[in-house]
C-alpha cells in the first residue's frame, strides 16, 4: 500500500468515526429542561414502541404531544405493558419537557395510565 493510499484510508476512517460519534451524541444528548418537573395529561392517539425507546403520542387540549417512554426492558421492569399504552387510554406523564421552545415533546420518568402508576426511573424524583 502506498503512502497516498494509507493517507486516504486514514482520512476515511477518521471521517467515519467522527460521523458516528456526532450521530451518537445527537441521539443521546440531553435536550430536556432538567431544571423543572413537568406533568401533562391526555389521551393516547399513537404508539411506537421498541428500541432505542418508545414514543407515545397523546392529545392534550387539541394539541399533539410526543412522549418518550422507556426502552422495552425498562417499561417491562416498571410493569408497563404494550396493552396499557394502547390508543384511547388516558395517561398522565411526569418528567421533563423539551428544552426547545415550542416543541411539544417530553421524556417520561413516571406515567399513570387509567389510575395505575408506573415508575420508569425508580431512582429519580418525579
JSON list of C-alpha atoms in Angstrom, two decimals:
[
{"chain": "A", "resi": 1, "resn": "UNK", "atom": "CA", "xyz": [0.00, 0.00, 0.00]},
{"chain": "A", "resi": 2, "resn": "UNK", "atom": "CA", "xyz": [1.41, 3.37, -0.96]},
{"chain": "A", "resi": 3, "resn": "UNK", "atom": "CA", "xyz": [1.63, 6.37, 1.35]},
{"chain": "A", "resi": 4, "resn": "UNK", "atom": "CA", "xyz": [-1.13, 8.11, -0.64]},
{"chain": "A", "resi": 5, "resn": "UNK", "atom": "CA", "xyz": [-3.45, 5.12, -0.19]},
{"chain": "A", "resi": 6, "resn": "UNK", "atom": "CA", "xyz": [-2.64, 4.91, 3.52]},
{"chain": "A", "resi": 7, "resn": "UNK", "atom": "CA", "xyz": [-3.39, 8.61, 3.98]},
{"chain": "A", "resi": 8, "resn": "UNK", "atom": "CA", "xyz": [-6.68, 8.26, 2.12]},
{"chain": "A", "resi": 9, "resn": "UNK", "atom": "CA", "xyz": [-7.66, 5.23, 4.17]},
{"chain": "A", "resi": 10, "resn": "UNK", "atom": "CA", "xyz": [-6.76, 7.01, 7.41]},
{"chain": "A", "resi": 11, "resn": "UNK", "atom": "CA", "xyz": [-8.78, 10.08, 6.38]},
{"chain": "A", "resi": 12, "resn": "UNK", "atom": "CA", "xyz": [-11.77, 7.87, 5.55]},
{"chain": "A", "resi": 13, "resn": "UNK", "atom": "CA", "xyz": [-11.52, 6.08, 8.89]},
{"chain": "A", "resi": 14, "resn": "UNK", "atom": "CA", "xyz": [-11.34, 9.36, 10.80]},
{"chain": "A", "resi": 15, "resn": "UNK", "atom": "CA", "xyz": [-14.34, 10.70, 8.86]},
{"chain": "A", "resi": 16, "resn": "UNK", "atom": "CA", "xyz": [-16.42, 7.61, 9.63]},
{"chain": "A", "resi": 17, "resn": "UNK", "atom": "CA", "xyz": [-15.54, 7.77, 13.33]},
{"chain": "A", "resi": 18, "resn": "UNK", "atom": "CA", "xyz": [-16.40, 11.48, 13.53]},
{"chain": "A", "resi": 19, "resn": "UNK", "atom": "CA", "xyz": [-19.72, 10.97, 11.76]},
{"chain": "A", "resi": 20, "resn": "UNK", "atom": "CA", "xyz": [-20.60, 8.05, 14.03]},
{"chain": "A", "resi": 21, "resn": "UNK", "atom": "CA", "xyz": [-19.72, 9.91, 17.22]},
{"chain": "A", "resi": 22, "resn": "UNK", "atom": "CA", "xyz": [-21.66, 13.01, 16.14]},
{"chain": "A", "resi": 23, "resn": "UNK", "atom": "CA", "xyz": [-24.76, 10.94, 15.38]},
{"chain": "A", "resi": 24, "resn": "UNK", "atom": "CA", "xyz": [-24.43, 9.18, 18.71]},
{"chain": "A", "resi": 25, "resn": "UNK", "atom": "CA", "xyz": [-24.17, 12.46, 20.60]},
{"chain": "A", "resi": 26, "resn": "UNK", "atom": "CA", "xyz": [-27.12, 13.92, 18.71]},
{"chain": "A", "resi": 27, "resn": "UNK", "atom": "CA", "xyz": [-29.33, 11.00, 19.72]},
{"chain": "A", "resi": 28, "resn": "UNK", "atom": "CA", "xyz": [-28.16, 10.66, 23.29]},
{"chain": "A", "resi": 29, "resn": "UNK", "atom": "CA", "xyz": [-27.74, 14.36, 24.04]},
{"chain": "A", "resi": 30, "resn": "UNK", "atom": "CA", "xyz": [-29.95, 15.52, 26.89]},
{"chain": "A", "resi": 31, "resn": "UNK", "atom": "CA", "xyz": [-32.34, 18.02, 25.29]},
{"chain": "A", "resi": 32, "resn": "UNK", "atom": "CA", "xyz": [-34.69, 18.21, 28.25]},
{"chain": "A", "resi": 33, "resn": "UNK", "atom": "CA", "xyz": [-35.46, 21.03, 30.66]},
{"chain": "A", "resi": 34, "resn": "UNK", "atom": "CA", "xyz": [-33.90, 19.32, 33.65]},
{"chain": "A", "resi": 35, "resn": "UNK", "atom": "CA", "xyz": [-34.35, 22.25, 36.00]},
{"chain": "A", "resi": 36, "resn": "UNK", "atom": "CA", "xyz": [-38.12, 21.81, 36.15]},
{"chain": "A", "resi": 37, "resn": "UNK", "atom": "CA", "xyz": [-40.54, 18.95, 36.56]},
{"chain": "A", "resi": 38, "resn": "UNK", "atom": "CA", "xyz": [-43.41, 18.79, 34.09]},
{"chain": "A", "resi": 39, "resn": "UNK", "atom": "CA", "xyz": [-46.75, 16.95, 34.16]},
{"chain": "A", "resi": 40, "resn": "UNK", "atom": "CA", "xyz": [-49.28, 16.54, 31.37]},
{"chain": "A", "resi": 41, "resn": "UNK", "atom": "CA", "xyz": [-52.49, 14.52, 30.97]},
{"chain": "A", "resi": 42, "resn": "UNK", "atom": "CA", "xyz": [-54.06, 13.44, 27.72]},
{"chain": "A", "resi": 43, "resn": "UNK", "atom": "CA", "xyz": [-55.44, 10.61, 25.60]},
{"chain": "A", "resi": 44, "resn": "UNK", "atom": "CA", "xyz": [-53.15, 8.23, 23.71]},
{"chain": "A", "resi": 45, "resn": "UNK", "atom": "CA", "xyz": [-53.59, 8.64, 19.94]},
{"chain": "A", "resi": 46, "resn": "UNK", "atom": "CA", "xyz": [-50.50, 6.85, 18.63]},
{"chain": "A", "resi": 47, "resn": "UNK", "atom": "CA", "xyz": [-47.88, 4.39, 19.82]},
{"chain": "A", "resi": 48, "resn": "UNK", "atom": "CA", "xyz": [-44.44, 3.31, 18.54]},
{"chain": "A", "resi": 49, "resn": "UNK", "atom": "CA", "xyz": [-42.72, 1.01, 20.99]},
{"chain": "A", "resi": 50, "resn": "UNK", "atom": "CA", "xyz": [-39.28, -0.53, 20.65]},
{"chain": "A", "resi": 51, "resn": "UNK", "atom": "CA", "xyz": [-35.63, 0.42, 20.70]},
{"chain": "A", "resi": 52, "resn": "UNK", "atom": "CA", "xyz": [-33.93, 2.73, 21.34]},
{"chain": "A", "resi": 53, "resn": "UNK", "atom": "CA", "xyz": [-37.03, 3.95, 23.25]},
{"chain": "A", "resi": 54, "resn": "UNK", "atom": "CA", "xyz": [-40.75, 4.02, 22.67]},
{"chain": "A", "resi": 55, "resn": "UNK", "atom": "CA", "xyz": [-42.84, 7.02, 21.75]},
{"chain": "A", "resi": 56, "resn": "UNK", "atom": "CA", "xyz": [-46.45, 7.63, 22.67]},
{"chain": "A", "resi": 57, "resn": "UNK", "atom": "CA", "xyz": [-48.43, 10.43, 21.02]},
{"chain": "A", "resi": 58, "resn": "UNK", "atom": "CA", "xyz": [-51.13, 12.00, 23.16]},
{"chain": "A", "resi": 59, "resn": "UNK", "atom": "CA", "xyz": [-53.76, 14.64, 22.54]},
{"chain": "A", "resi": 60, "resn": "UNK", "atom": "CA", "xyz": [-53.93, 17.45, 25.09]},
{"chain": "A", "resi": 61, "resn": "UNK", "atom": "CA", "xyz": [-56.46, 20.25, 24.55]},
{"chain": "A", "resi": 62, "resn": "UNK", "atom": "CA", "xyz": [-56.42, 19.69, 20.78]},
{"chain": "A", "resi": 63, "resn": "UNK", "atom": "CA", "xyz": [-52.61, 19.59, 20.53]},
{"chain": "A", "resi": 64, "resn": "UNK", "atom": "CA", "xyz": [-50.41, 16.56, 19.93]},
{"chain": "A", "resi": 65, "resn": "UNK", "atom": "CA", "xyz": [-47.54, 15.83, 22.31]},
{"chain": "A", "resi": 66, "resn": "UNK", "atom": "CA", "xyz": [-44.87, 13.17, 21.76]},
{"chain": "A", "resi": 67, "resn": "UNK", "atom": "CA", "xyz": [-43.85, 11.36, 24.92]},
{"chain": "A", "resi": 68, "resn": "UNK", "atom": "CA", "xyz": [-40.63, 9.36, 25.03]},
{"chain": "A", "resi": 69, "resn": "UNK", "atom": "CA", "xyz": [-41.14, 6.34, 27.27]},
{"chain": "A", "resi": 70, "resn": "UNK", "atom": "CA", "xyz": [-38.51, 3.79, 28.23]},
{"chain": "A", "resi": 71, "resn": "UNK", "atom": "CA", "xyz": [-36.78, 1.07, 26.30]},
{"chain": "A", "resi": 72, "resn": "UNK", "atom": "CA", "xyz": [-38.77, -2.19, 26.17]},
{"chain": "A", "resi": 73, "resn": "UNK", "atom": "CA", "xyz": [-36.83, -3.66, 29.12]},
{"chain": "A", "resi": 74, "resn": "UNK", "atom": "CA", "xyz": [-37.38, -0.51, 31.21]},
{"chain": "A", "resi": 75, "resn": "UNK", "atom": "CA", "xyz": [-41.13, -0.49, 30.53]},
{"chain": "A", "resi": 76, "resn": "UNK", "atom": "CA", "xyz": [-41.32, -4.20, 31.38]},
{"chain": "A", "resi": 77, "resn": "UNK", "atom": "CA", "xyz": [-39.37, -3.69, 34.63]},
{"chain": "A", "resi": 78, "resn": "UNK", "atom": "CA", "xyz": [-41.84, -0.96, 35.62]},
{"chain": "A", "resi": 79, "resn": "UNK", "atom": "CA", "xyz": [-44.76, -3.29, 34.84]},
{"chain": "A", "resi": 80, "resn": "UNK", "atom": "CA", "xyz": [-45.89, -1.17, 31.88]},
{"chain": "A", "resi": 81, "resn": "UNK", "atom": "CA", "xyz": [-47.25, -3.31, 29.03]},
{"chain": "A", "resi": 82, "resn": "UNK", "atom": "CA", "xyz": [-47.99, -2.54, 25.39]},
{"chain": "A", "resi": 83, "resn": "UNK", "atom": "CA", "xyz": [-51.70, -3.04, 26.17]},
{"chain": "A", "resi": 84, "resn": "UNK", "atom": "CA", "xyz": [-51.60, -0.30, 28.81]},
{"chain": "A", "resi": 85, "resn": "UNK", "atom": "CA", "xyz": [-50.12, 2.08, 26.22]},
{"chain": "A", "resi": 86, "resn": "UNK", "atom": "CA", "xyz": [-52.84, 1.44, 23.65]},
{"chain": "A", "resi": 87, "resn": "UNK", "atom": "CA", "xyz": [-54.83, 4.10, 21.79]},
{"chain": "A", "resi": 88, "resn": "UNK", "atom": "CA", "xyz": [-57.72, 5.67, 23.66]},
{"chain": "A", "resi": 89, "resn": "UNK", "atom": "CA", "xyz": [-56.25, 5.23, 27.15]},
{"chain": "A", "resi": 90, "resn": "UNK", "atom": "CA", "xyz": [-55.95, 8.22, 29.47]},
{"chain": "A", "resi": 91, "resn": "UNK", "atom": "CA", "xyz": [-52.35, 8.90, 30.55]},
{"chain": "A", "resi": 92, "resn": "UNK", "atom": "CA", "xyz": [-50.65, 11.34, 32.90]},
{"chain": "A", "resi": 93, "resn": "UNK", "atom": "CA", "xyz": [-46.93, 11.79, 32.31]},
{"chain": "A", "resi": 94, "resn": "UNK", "atom": "CA", "xyz": [-44.40, 13.12, 34.83]},
{"chain": "A", "resi": 95, "resn": "UNK", "atom": "CA", "xyz": [-40.92, 14.06, 33.66]},
{"chain": "A", "resi": 96, "resn": "UNK", "atom": "CA", "xyz": [-39.16, 16.76, 31.68]},
{"chain": "A", "resi": 97, "resn": "UNK", "atom": "CA", "xyz": [-40.32, 18.67, 28.62]},
{"chain": "A", "resi": 98, "resn": "UNK", "atom": "CA", "xyz": [-38.12, 19.51, 25.67]},
{"chain": "A", "resi": 99, "resn": "UNK", "atom": "CA", "xyz": [-35.67, 22.36, 26.18]},
{"chain": "A", "resi": 100, "resn": "UNK", "atom": "CA", "xyz": [-36.57, 23.63, 22.69]},
{"chain": "A", "resi": 101, "resn": "UNK", "atom": "CA", "xyz": [-39.06, 26.48, 22.86]},
{"chain": "A", "resi": 102, "resn": "UNK", "atom": "CA", "xyz": [-42.46, 25.47, 21.48]},
{"chain": "A", "resi": 103, "resn": "UNK", "atom": "CA", "xyz": [-41.61, 21.79, 20.95]},
{"chain": "A", "resi": 104, "resn": "UNK", "atom": "CA", "xyz": [-44.38, 19.56, 22.34]},
{"chain": "A", "resi": 105, "resn": "UNK", "atom": "CA", "xyz": [-42.18, 16.64, 23.41]},
{"chain": "A", "resi": 106, "resn": "UNK", "atom": "CA", "xyz": [-41.23, 15.27, 26.79]},
{"chain": "A", "resi": 107, "resn": "UNK", "atom": "CA", "xyz": [-39.24, 12.50, 28.43]},
{"chain": "A", "resi": 108, "resn": "UNK", "atom": "CA", "xyz": [-41.34, 10.39, 30.78]},
{"chain": "A", "resi": 109, "resn": "UNK", "atom": "CA", "xyz": [-39.91, 9.37, 34.13]},
{"chain": "A", "resi": 110, "resn": "UNK", "atom": "CA", "xyz": [-43.23, 8.19, 35.55]},
{"chain": "A", "resi": 111, "resn": "UNK", "atom": "CA", "xyz": [-46.60, 7.55, 33.91]},
{"chain": "A", "resi": 112, "resn": "UNK", "atom": "CA", "xyz": [-50.08, 6.94, 35.26]},
{"chain": "A", "resi": 113, "resn": "UNK", "atom": "CA", "xyz": [-52.38, 5.01, 32.93]},
{"chain": "A", "resi": 114, "resn": "UNK", "atom": "CA", "xyz": [-56.04, 4.72, 33.91]},
{"chain": "A", "resi": 115, "resn": "UNK", "atom": "CA", "xyz": [-55.07, 5.38, 37.53]},
{"chain": "A", "resi": 116, "resn": "UNK", "atom": "CA", "xyz": [-52.21, 2.84, 37.67]},
{"chain": "A", "resi": 117, "resn": "UNK", "atom": "CA", "xyz": [-48.73, 4.26, 38.44]},
{"chain": "A", "resi": 118, "resn": "UNK", "atom": "CA", "xyz": [-45.58, 3.10, 36.57]},
{"chain": "A", "resi": 119, "resn": "UNK", "atom": "CA", "xyz": [-42.17, 4.45, 37.63]},
{"chain": "A", "resi": 120, "resn": "UNK", "atom": "CA", "xyz": [-39.77, 4.10, 34.68]},
{"chain": "A", "resi": 121, "resn": "UNK", "atom": "CA", "xyz": [-36.82, 5.53, 36.63]},
{"chain": "A", "resi": 122, "resn": "UNK", "atom": "CA", "xyz": [-37.28, 4.43, 40.26]},
{"chain": "A", "resi": 123, "resn": "UNK", "atom": "CA", "xyz": [-34.04, 6.08, 41.42]},
{"chain": "A", "resi": 124, "resn": "UNK", "atom": "CA", "xyz": [-35.15, 9.56, 40.33]},
{"chain": "A", "resi": 125, "resn": "UNK", "atom": "CA", "xyz": [-37.51, 12.00, 41.99]},
{"chain": "A", "resi": 126, "resn": "UNK", "atom": "CA", "xyz": [-40.54, 12.79, 39.83]}
]
